[in-house]
């Protein structure tokens, strides 16, 4: 059965969710305060890079099941289910999450609800936020208790956002057990296809649903920092972290995923979510429970410094005037997102240390240039590596993994490569006479 749905926020999360819901057969209206974004989306254009999303968006805009507006009143009049998919970035002056966008949606939408409606929050929020918002909705909505809010966290990964939205590995719904309502029934209708495939559906209270999301991200961040910490020990002992990860990954209790040692995690979620989680734990008086996340963050930051130091050592000590090629600016491949990107951070730091840095990324250069306008962005990997004293692979795009060591070798000034994502076939580079450095792997 088709539902009438609105999605507030049309960033990575909201735009993908809106298009995904339309693809599932619902009638969807996407809402954003940014008229430029709405105009582009209405034309069927995705304002960021996400594989598969442009096709999904265009198809559903053309079918008439998906449209976009800046007018919240239009969305309130149209839809019975309202998703919140706006951002919750890190506060400028602290570790906590900036909830102003989420609050603004509630303050705008709730007073417009004059018939029964369900609001489902998707944004990642500090525990306790949903209960506060639920009360605020009841207070502001003309329909009172018939306007109900639940929390339905989102686990989509950039690069796989379409797949994760259409075929999630689990669904989580938080409801206030003290307020009997229709939220679960409505969510079951919205996600009918996934539930028919027996996708696990965890229905719980609001606080648990909020904590599920941040705990999942904290766990992933911890797993990455764990293997990166082990990589440090491997480097000190001549051991190889890739073999080690394969070996421990065969243990089903551990698993091989997210044991990729390298430059560490970045992006719009993991770094800010672990910081917001620590900040919230502090407010709740349980800061000690999460002090280990500070170490997770520190290990992660240390990766970036380590790569800068390796580059310095590779060029003989001083980066001043050294020609460095940085391949990659996005925080991970198949994304144009440079938020808290380890790759871009390394490029920027090298530049500040006096190196002559050339950067290439297949998709993220426009976004990167907004953050670091003084870096030299070039149109191809070949242009980036020409005459370089050292090459750093900082994001594991397929284009970089497939580079031919002989061809690249003919372009550079010195055959020195730092594989900061452990993504290259080390033997092939070494056989082609390169001085190869991996992360926690046997040094050549
Ligand atoms: C993450 C979560 O995976 C997703 O469930 C949540 O909804 C949002 O945050 P995303 O930010 O898209 O998704 O990226 P993810 O694929 O998780 O990677 C995060 C970072 O970790 C990237 O910088 C990646 O390069 C790094 N990473 C990942 C590693 O360094 N090693 C690994 O083994 C895996």
Coordinates of C-alpha atoms and ligand atoms in Angstrom, one line a residue:
X1 CA 0.0 0.0 0.0
X2 CA 1.3 3.4 -0.9
X3 CA 1.8 6.0 1.8
X4 CA 2.1 9.8 1.5
X5 CA 5.5 10.7 2.8
X6 CA 7.5 13.8 3.3
X7 CA 11.3 13.9 3.9
X8 CA 12.7 17.0 5.5
X9 CA 16.3 17.6 4.5
X10 CA 17.7 16.7 1.1
X11 CA 21.4 16.0 1.8
X12 CA 23.0 12.5 1.4
X13 CA 20.5 11.0 3.8
X14 CA 17.3 12.9 2.9
X15 CA 17.6 12.9 -0.9
X16 CA 18.4 9.2 -0.9
X17 CA 15.6 8.3 1.5
X18 CA 13.1 10.4 -0.5
X19 CA 14.1 8.7 -3.8
X20 CA 14.2 5.3 -2.1
X21 CA 10.7 5.7 -0.6
X22 CA 9.3 6.7 -4.0
X23 CA 11.0 3.7 -5.6
X24 CA 9.2 1.5 -3.1
X25 CA 5.9 2.9 -4.5
X26 CA 5.2 5.7 -2.0
X27 CA 4.2 9.2 -2.9
X28 CA 6.9 11.4 -1.7
X29 CA 7.7 15.1 -1.2
X30 CA 11.2 16.2 -0.3
X31 CA 11.6 19.5 1.6
X32 CA 14.6 21.7 2.1
X33 CA 15.2 25.3 3.0
X34 CA 17.8 25.7 0.2
X35 CA 15.9 26.7 -3.0
X36 CA 19.0 25.9 -5.2
X37 CA 19.0 22.3 -4.0
X38 CA 15.3 22.0 -4.5
X39 CA 15.5 23.4 -8.0
X40 CA 18.2 20.9 -9.0
X41 CA 16.5 17.9 -7.4
X42 CA 13.2 18.9 -9.1
X43 CA 15.0 18.7 -12.4
X44 CA 16.1 15.2 -11.5
X45 CA 19.7 16.3 -10.7
X46 CA 21.6 15.0 -7.6
X47 CA 23.8 17.8 -6.1
X48 CA 26.4 15.3 -4.9
X49 CA 28.1 12.1 -6.1
X50 CA 26.3 8.9 -5.1
X51 CA 26.4 5.9 -7.5
X52 CA 22.9 4.8 -8.7
X53 CA 21.1 7.8 -7.1
X54 CA 20.8 9.9 -10.2
X55 CA 18.9 7.1 -12.1
X56 CA 16.7 6.5 -9.1
X57 CA 15.9 10.1 -8.6
X58 CA 15.1 10.8 -12.3
X59 CA 12.9 7.8 -12.7
X60 CA 10.8 8.7 -9.7
X61 CA 10.6 12.4 -10.5
X62 CA 9.5 11.5 -14.0
X63 CA 6.9 9.1 -12.8
X64 CA 5.4 11.9 -10.6
X65 CA 5.8 9.9 -7.4
X66 CA 8.6 12.2 -6.2
X67 CA 8.6 16.0 -6.0
X68 CA 10.5 18.7 -4.0
X69 CA 9.5 21.9 -2.3
X70 CA 10.8 24.6 0.0
X71 CA 7.3 24.9 1.5
X72 CA 6.8 23.0 4.7
X73 CA 3.0 23.8 4.6
X74 CA 2.7 22.0 1.3
X75 CA 4.4 18.9 2.8
X76 CA 2.2 19.0 5.9
X77 CA -0.9 19.3 3.8
X78 CA 0.2 16.4 1.5
X79 CA 1.8 13.8 3.7
X80 CA 0.8 11.6 6.7
X81 CA 4.3 10.4 7.5
X82 CA 7.1 12.9 7.9
X83 CA 10.8 11.8 8.0
X84 CA 13.5 14.1 9.4
X85 CA 16.7 13.6 7.5
X86 CA 18.6 16.9 8.2
X87 CA 22.2 17.1 9.4
X88 CA 23.5 17.1 13.0
X89 CA 27.0 18.4 12.5
X90 CA 29.6 18.8 15.2
X91 CA 29.2 22.2 17.0
X92 CA 31.7 24.8 16.0
X93 CA 32.8 25.4 19.6
X94 CA 32.7 21.9 21.1
X95 CA 32.3 18.2 20.7
X96 CA 28.5 18.1 21.0
X97 CA 26.0 17.8 18.0
X98 CA 24.4 20.9 16.6
X99 CA 20.7 20.2 16.8
X100 CA 19.5 23.5 15.3
X101 CA 18.4 21.9 12.0
X102 CA 16.4 19.2 13.7
X103 CA 14.8 21.6 16.1
X104 CA 14.0 24.0 13.2
X105 CA 12.1 21.2 11.4
X106 CA 10.0 20.4 14.4
X107 CA 9.3 24.1 15.1
X108 CA 8.2 24.6 11.5
X109 CA 6.3 21.3 10.9
X110 CA 4.5 20.6 14.2
X111 CA 2.3 23.8 14.2
X112 CA 1.1 22.8 10.7
X113 CA -0.1 19.3 11.8
X114 CA -3.9 19.7 11.9
X115 CA -4.7 16.0 11.3
X116 CA -3.2 12.8 12.7
X117 CA 0.4 12.4 11.6
X118 CA 3.5 10.4 12.3
X119 CA 7.0 11.9 12.4
X120 CA 10.0 9.5 12.1
X121 CA 13.4 11.0 12.9
X122 CA 16.3 9.5 11.0
X123 CA 19.0 12.0 11.8
X124 CA 21.7 10.9 14.3
X125 CA 20.9 12.6 17.6
X126 CA 22.2 12.6 21.2
X127 CA 20.2 10.2 23.4
X128 CA 17.3 12.1 25.0
X129 CA 16.6 14.3 22.0
X130 CA 13.7 12.2 20.6
X131 CA 11.7 12.3 23.9
X132 CA 12.2 16.0 24.1
X133 CA 11.0 16.5 20.5
X134 CA 8.0 14.1 20.9
X135 CA 6.8 16.3 23.8
X136 CA 7.4 19.4 21.8
X137 CA 5.4 18.0 18.8
X138 CA 2.4 17.3 21.1
X139 CA 2.6 20.8 22.5
X140 CA 2.8 22.6 19.2
X141 CA 0.6 20.5 16.9
X142 CA -3.0 21.7 16.6
X143 CA -4.0 18.0 16.5
X144 CA -2.2 17.4 19.9
X145 CA -1.6 13.8 20.9
X146 CA -2.5 12.7 17.4
X147 CA 0.9 14.0 16.2
X148 CA 3.3 11.3 17.2
X149 CA 7.1 11.1 16.9
X150 CA 9.2 7.9 16.7
X151 CA 12.9 7.5 16.0
X152 CA 14.0 5.4 13.0
X153 CA 17.8 5.7 12.7
X154 CA 19.5 5.3 9.4
X155 CA 22.5 3.2 8.8
X156 CA 23.3 4.0 5.1
X157 CA 26.8 4.1 3.9
X158 CA 27.9 6.7 1.3
X159 CA 28.6 4.9 -1.9
X160 CA 26.1 2.2 -1.1
X161 CA 23.3 4.6 -0.1
X162 CA 20.7 3.4 -2.6
X163 CA 21.2 -0.3 -1.8
X164 CA 21.2 0.4 1.9
X165 CA 17.9 2.3 1.6
X166 CA 16.1 -0.1 -0.6
X167 CA 17.4 -3.2 1.1
X168 CA 18.5 -2.3 4.6
X169 CA 20.1 -5.1 6.7
X170 CA 17.9 -4.1 9.7
X171 CA 15.3 -1.6 10.7
X172 CA 15.1 0.0 14.1
X173 CA 12.2 1.9 15.5
X174 CA 12.0 3.7 18.8
X175 CA 8.6 4.6 20.3
X176 CA 7.6 5.9 23.6
X177 CA 5.9 2.9 25.3
X178 CA 3.9 5.3 27.6
X179 CA 2.2 6.9 24.6
X180 CA 0.1 4.4 22.8
X181 CA 0.0 5.2 19.2
X182 CA 0.1 4.2 15.6
X183 CA 3.8 4.7 15.0
X184 CA 4.7 1.0 14.6
X185 CA 1.7 0.3 12.4
X186 CA 2.6 3.2 10.1
X187 CA 6.3 2.2 10.0
X188 CA 5.3 -1.4 9.1
X189 CA 3.3 0.0 6.2
X190 CA 6.2 2.2 5.0
X191 CA 8.7 -0.6 5.1
X192 CA 6.3 -3.4 4.0
X193 CA 8.6 -4.8 1.3
X194 CA 11.6 -5.0 3.5
X195 CA 9.6 -6.6 6.3
X196 CA 8.1 -9.1 3.8
X197 CA 11.7 -10.2 3.1
X198 CA 12.1 -10.8 6.9
X199 CA 14.5 -7.9 7.4
X200 CA 15.1 -7.8 11.2
X201 CA 12.9 -5.2 12.7
X202 CA 13.8 -4.1 16.2
X203 CA 11.1 -2.1 18.0
X204 CA 12.3 -0.5 21.1
X205 CA 12.1 2.7 23.2
X206 CA 13.3 6.1 22.0
X207 CA 16.5 6.2 24.0
X208 CA 17.6 2.7 22.8
X209 CA 16.9 3.6 19.2
X210 CA 19.0 6.7 19.4
X211 CA 21.8 4.8 21.1
X212 CA 21.7 2.0 18.6
X213 CA 22.9 4.4 15.9
X214 CA 25.7 6.0 17.8
X215 CA 26.8 2.7 19.3
X216 CA 27.0 1.2 15.8
X217 CA 29.2 4.0 14.6
X218 CA 31.3 4.0 17.8
X219 CA 31.9 0.3 17.3
X220 CA 32.9 0.7 13.7
X221 CA 35.3 3.5 14.6
X222 CA 36.7 1.4 17.4
X223 CA 37.3 -1.5 15.1
X224 CA 39.2 0.7 12.6
X225 CA 41.3 2.3 15.4
X226 CA 42.0 -1.1 16.9
X227 CA 43.6 -2.4 13.7
X228 CA 45.4 0.9 13.2
X229 CA 46.9 0.7 16.7
X230 CA 48.0 -2.9 15.9
X231 CA 49.5 -1.5 12.6
X232 CA 51.7 0.7 14.8
X233 CA 52.9 -2.3 16.7
X234 CA 53.4 -4.2 13.4
X235 CA 55.6 -1.4 12.1
X236 CA 57.7 -1.5 15.2
X237 CA 58.2 -5.3 14.9
X238 CA 58.4 -5.9 11.2
X239 CA 55.0 -7.8 11.3
X240 CA 52.4 -7.4 8.6
X241 CA 49.0 -6.0 9.7
X242 CA 47.2 -7.2 6.5
X243 CA 48.1 -10.9 7.1
X244 CA 47.2 -10.4 10.8
X245 CA 43.8 -8.9 9.9
X246 CA 43.1 -11.8 7.5
X247 CA 44.1 -14.3 10.3
X248 CA 42.0 -12.7 13.1
X249 CA 39.2 -12.0 10.6
X250 CA 38.7 -15.7 10.0
X251 CA 37.3 -15.8 13.5
X252 CA 33.6 -15.4 12.9
X253 CA 33.3 -13.5 16.2
X254 CA 35.7 -10.9 14.9
X255 CA 35.1 -10.8 11.2
X256 CA 37.3 -9.3 8.5
X257 CA 35.2 -6.2 7.7
X258 CA 36.4 -2.8 9.0
X259 CA 39.8 -4.2 9.8
X260 CA 41.4 -2.3 7.0
X261 CA 44.4 -0.6 8.5
X262 CA 45.5 2.6 6.7
X263 CA 44.8 6.3 7.0
X264 CA 41.8 5.9 9.4
X265 CA 38.3 7.0 9.3
X266 CA 36.7 10.3 8.2
X267 CA 33.5 11.5 6.8
X268 CA 30.3 13.1 8.0
X269 CA 29.5 10.5 10.5
X270 CA 32.1 8.4 12.4
X271 CA 34.3 11.3 13.7
X272 CA 31.5 13.6 14.8
X273 CA 29.4 10.8 16.1
X274 CA 32.0 9.5 18.5
X275 CA 32.7 13.0 19.7
X276 CA 29.0 13.8 20.2
X277 CA 28.6 10.5 22.0
X278 CA 31.4 11.4 24.4
X279 CA 29.9 14.9 25.0
X280 CA 26.5 13.4 25.7
X281 CA 28.0 10.8 28.1
X282 CA 29.6 13.7 30.0
X283 CA 26.3 15.4 30.4
X284 CA 24.8 12.2 31.7
X285 CA 27.5 11.8 34.3
X286 CA 28.9 8.6 32.6
X287 CA 31.8 10.1 30.8
X288 CA 34.2 7.4 32.1
X289 CA 32.1 4.8 30.2
X290 CA 33.3 6.4 26.9
X291 CA 36.8 7.7 27.6
X292 CA 38.1 4.9 25.4
X293 CA 36.5 6.8 22.4
X294 CA 39.0 9.6 23.1
X295 CA 41.8 7.1 22.4
X296 CA 39.9 5.8 19.3
X297 CA 39.9 9.4 18.1
X298 CA 43.6 9.9 19.0
X299 CA 44.8 6.8 17.2
X300 CA 42.8 7.8 14.2
X301 CA 44.3 11.3 14.1
X302 CA 47.8 9.8 14.6
X303 CA 47.4 8.0 11.2
X304 CA 47.4 11.3 9.4
X305 CA 50.5 12.6 11.2
X306 CA 52.2 9.3 10.5
X307 CA 51.7 9.6 6.8
X308 CA 52.9 13.2 6.7
X309 CA 56.0 12.0 8.6
X310 CA 56.6 9.0 6.2
X311 CA 56.4 11.5 3.3
X312 CA 59.0 13.7 5.0
X313 CA 61.3 10.7 5.6
X314 CA 60.8 9.5 2.0
X315 CA 62.1 12.8 0.6
X316 CA 65.1 12.9 2.9
X317 CA 63.9 14.8 6.0
X318 CA 62.5 18.2 4.9
X319 CA 59.2 18.6 3.2
X320 CA 60.1 22.2 2.3
X321 CA 59.9 22.4 -1.5
X322 CA 59.4 18.7 -1.9
X323 CA 57.0 17.7 -4.8
X324 CA 54.3 15.5 -3.4
X325 CA 51.5 13.8 -5.3
X326 CA 48.4 13.1 -3.2
X327 CA 46.0 10.7 -5.0
X328 CA 42.6 11.1 -3.4
X329 CA 40.8 13.8 -1.5
X330 CA 37.5 12.1 -0.6
X331 CA 37.2 10.5 2.8
X332 CA 36.6 7.2 1.0
X333 CA 36.2 6.0 -2.6
X334 CA 32.9 6.3 -4.5
X335 CA 32.2 9.5 -2.7
X336 CA 32.8 13.2 -3.3
X337 CA 32.5 13.9 0.4
X338 CA 35.5 15.6 2.0
X339 CA 34.1 16.2 5.5
X340 CA 36.9 15.3 7.9
X341 CA 38.7 13.6 5.1
X342 CA 42.0 12.0 6.1
X343 CA 43.3 12.3 2.5
X344 CA 42.6 16.0 2.3
X345 CA 43.9 16.6 5.8
X346 CA 47.2 15.0 4.8
X347 CA 47.4 17.0 1.6
X348 CA 46.7 20.3 3.5
X349 CA 49.2 19.5 6.2
X350 CA 51.9 18.7 3.7
X351 CA 51.2 22.0 2.0
X352 CA 51.5 23.9 5.3
X353 CA 54.8 22.2 5.8
X354 CA 56.1 23.7 2.6
X355 CA 55.7 20.8 0.2
X356 CA 54.5 21.5 -3.4
X357 CA 51.4 19.3 -3.3
X358 CA 49.4 18.2 -6.3
X359 CA 46.1 16.5 -5.7
X360 CA 43.8 14.5 -7.9
X361 CA 40.5 12.9 -7.0
X362 CA 38.0 11.5 -9.5
X363 CA 35.0 13.2 -7.9
X364 CA 35.8 15.2 -4.9
X365 CA 38.0 18.0 -6.2
X366 CA 35.3 20.7 -6.3
X367 CA 34.4 20.1 -2.7
X368 CA 38.1 19.8 -1.7
X369 CA 39.0 23.1 -3.4
X370 CA 36.3 24.9 -1.2
X371 CA 38.1 23.7 1.9
X372 CA 41.7 24.1 0.6
X373 CA 41.6 26.6 -2.3
X374 CA 45.4 27.0 -2.1
X375 CA 46.2 23.3 -3.0
X376 CA 47.0 22.5 -6.6
X377 CA 44.2 20.3 -7.9
X378 CA 44.9 18.6 -11.3
X379 CA 42.8 16.8 -13.8
X380 CA 44.4 13.3 -13.7
X381 CA 46.5 11.0 -11.6
X382 CA 49.2 11.3 -14.3
X383 CA 49.3 15.1 -13.9
X384 CA 49.5 14.7 -10.2
X385 CA 52.5 12.3 -10.2
X386 CA 54.5 14.1 -12.9
X387 CA 58.0 14.9 -11.5
X388 CA 56.9 14.0 -8.0
X389 CA 59.4 13.1 -5.3
X390 CA 56.9 11.0 -3.5
X391 CA 53.4 9.7 -4.3
X392 CA 50.8 9.1 -1.6
X393 CA 47.7 7.0 -2.3
X394 CA 45.3 8.5 0.2
X395 CA 41.9 7.3 -1.0
X396 CA 41.5 3.8 -2.5
X397 CA 39.7 4.7 -5.7
X398 CA 39.7 1.8 -8.2
X399 CA 41.6 4.2 -10.7
X400 CA 44.5 4.4 -8.2
X401 CA 44.5 0.7 -7.3
X402 CA 44.8 -0.1 -11.0
X403 CA 47.6 2.3 -11.8
X404 CA 50.4 0.7 -13.7
X405 CA 53.7 1.0 -11.7
X406 CA 55.7 1.1 -14.9
X407 CA 53.7 3.9 -16.4
X408 CA 53.7 5.9 -13.2
X409 CA 57.4 5.2 -12.8
X410 CA 58.1 6.8 -16.1
X411 CA 56.5 10.1 -14.9
X412 CA 57.8 10.7 -11.5
X413 CA 61.2 12.1 -10.4
X414 CA 61.6 9.5 -7.7
X415 CA 59.9 6.1 -7.5
X416 CA 58.7 6.4 -3.9
X417 CA 55.1 5.4 -3.0
X418 CA 53.3 5.5 0.3
X419 CA 50.2 3.3 0.1
X420 CA 48.3 5.0 2.9
X421 CA 45.2 2.7 2.3
X422 CA 47.1 -0.6 1.9
X423 CA 45.2 -0.9 -1.4
X424 CA 48.0 -1.5 -3.9
X425 CA 49.5 -4.8 -5.1
X426 CA 52.8 -4.2 -3.2
X427 CA 54.8 -6.8 -5.0
X428 CA 54.0 -5.4 -8.4
X429 CA 55.2 -1.9 -7.3
X430 CA 58.3 -3.4 -5.6
X431 CA 59.1 -5.5 -8.8
X432 CA 58.8 -2.3 -10.8
X433 CA 61.6 -0.8 -8.7
X434 CA 59.6 1.4 -6.5
X435 CA 60.4 2.1 -2.9
X436 CA 57.0 1.0 -1.4
X437 CA 55.7 1.9 2.1
X438 CA 52.4 0.4 3.3
X439 CA 50.8 1.0 6.6
X440 CA 51.9 -1.6 9.2
X441 CA 53.1 -3.8 6.4
X442 CA 56.5 -5.1 5.6
X443 CA 58.6 -2.1 4.5
X444 CA 60.3 -2.7 1.2
Ligands
LIG1 C1 29.2 5.2 8.3 C2 28.6 4.0 8.7 O1 29.2 2.8 8.1 C3 27.1 4.0 8.3 O2 26.4 2.8 8.8 C4 26.5 5.2 9.0 O3 25.1 5.3 8.6 C5 27.2 6.5 8.6 O4 28.6 6.4 8.9 P1 30.1 6.2 6.0 O5 30.5 7.5 6.7 O6 29.5 6.3 4.6 O7 29.2 5.3 6.9 O8 31.5 5.4 5.7 P2 32.1 4.0 6.1 O9 32.1 3.1 4.9 O10 31.6 3.5 7.3 O11 33.6 4.4 6.3 C6 34.0 5.4 7.2 C7 35.5 5.7 7.2 O12 36.2 4.6 7.7 C8 36.1 5.9 5.8 O13 37.0 7.1 5.9 C9 36.8 4.7 5.5 O14 37.9 4.9 4.6 C10 37.3 4.2 6.9 N1 37.6 2.8 7.0 C11 36.6 1.9 6.8 C12 38.9 2.4 7.3 O15 39.8 3.2 7.5 N2 39.1 1.0 7.4 C13 38.1 0.1 7.2 O16 38.4 -1.1 7.3 C14 36.8 0.5 6.9

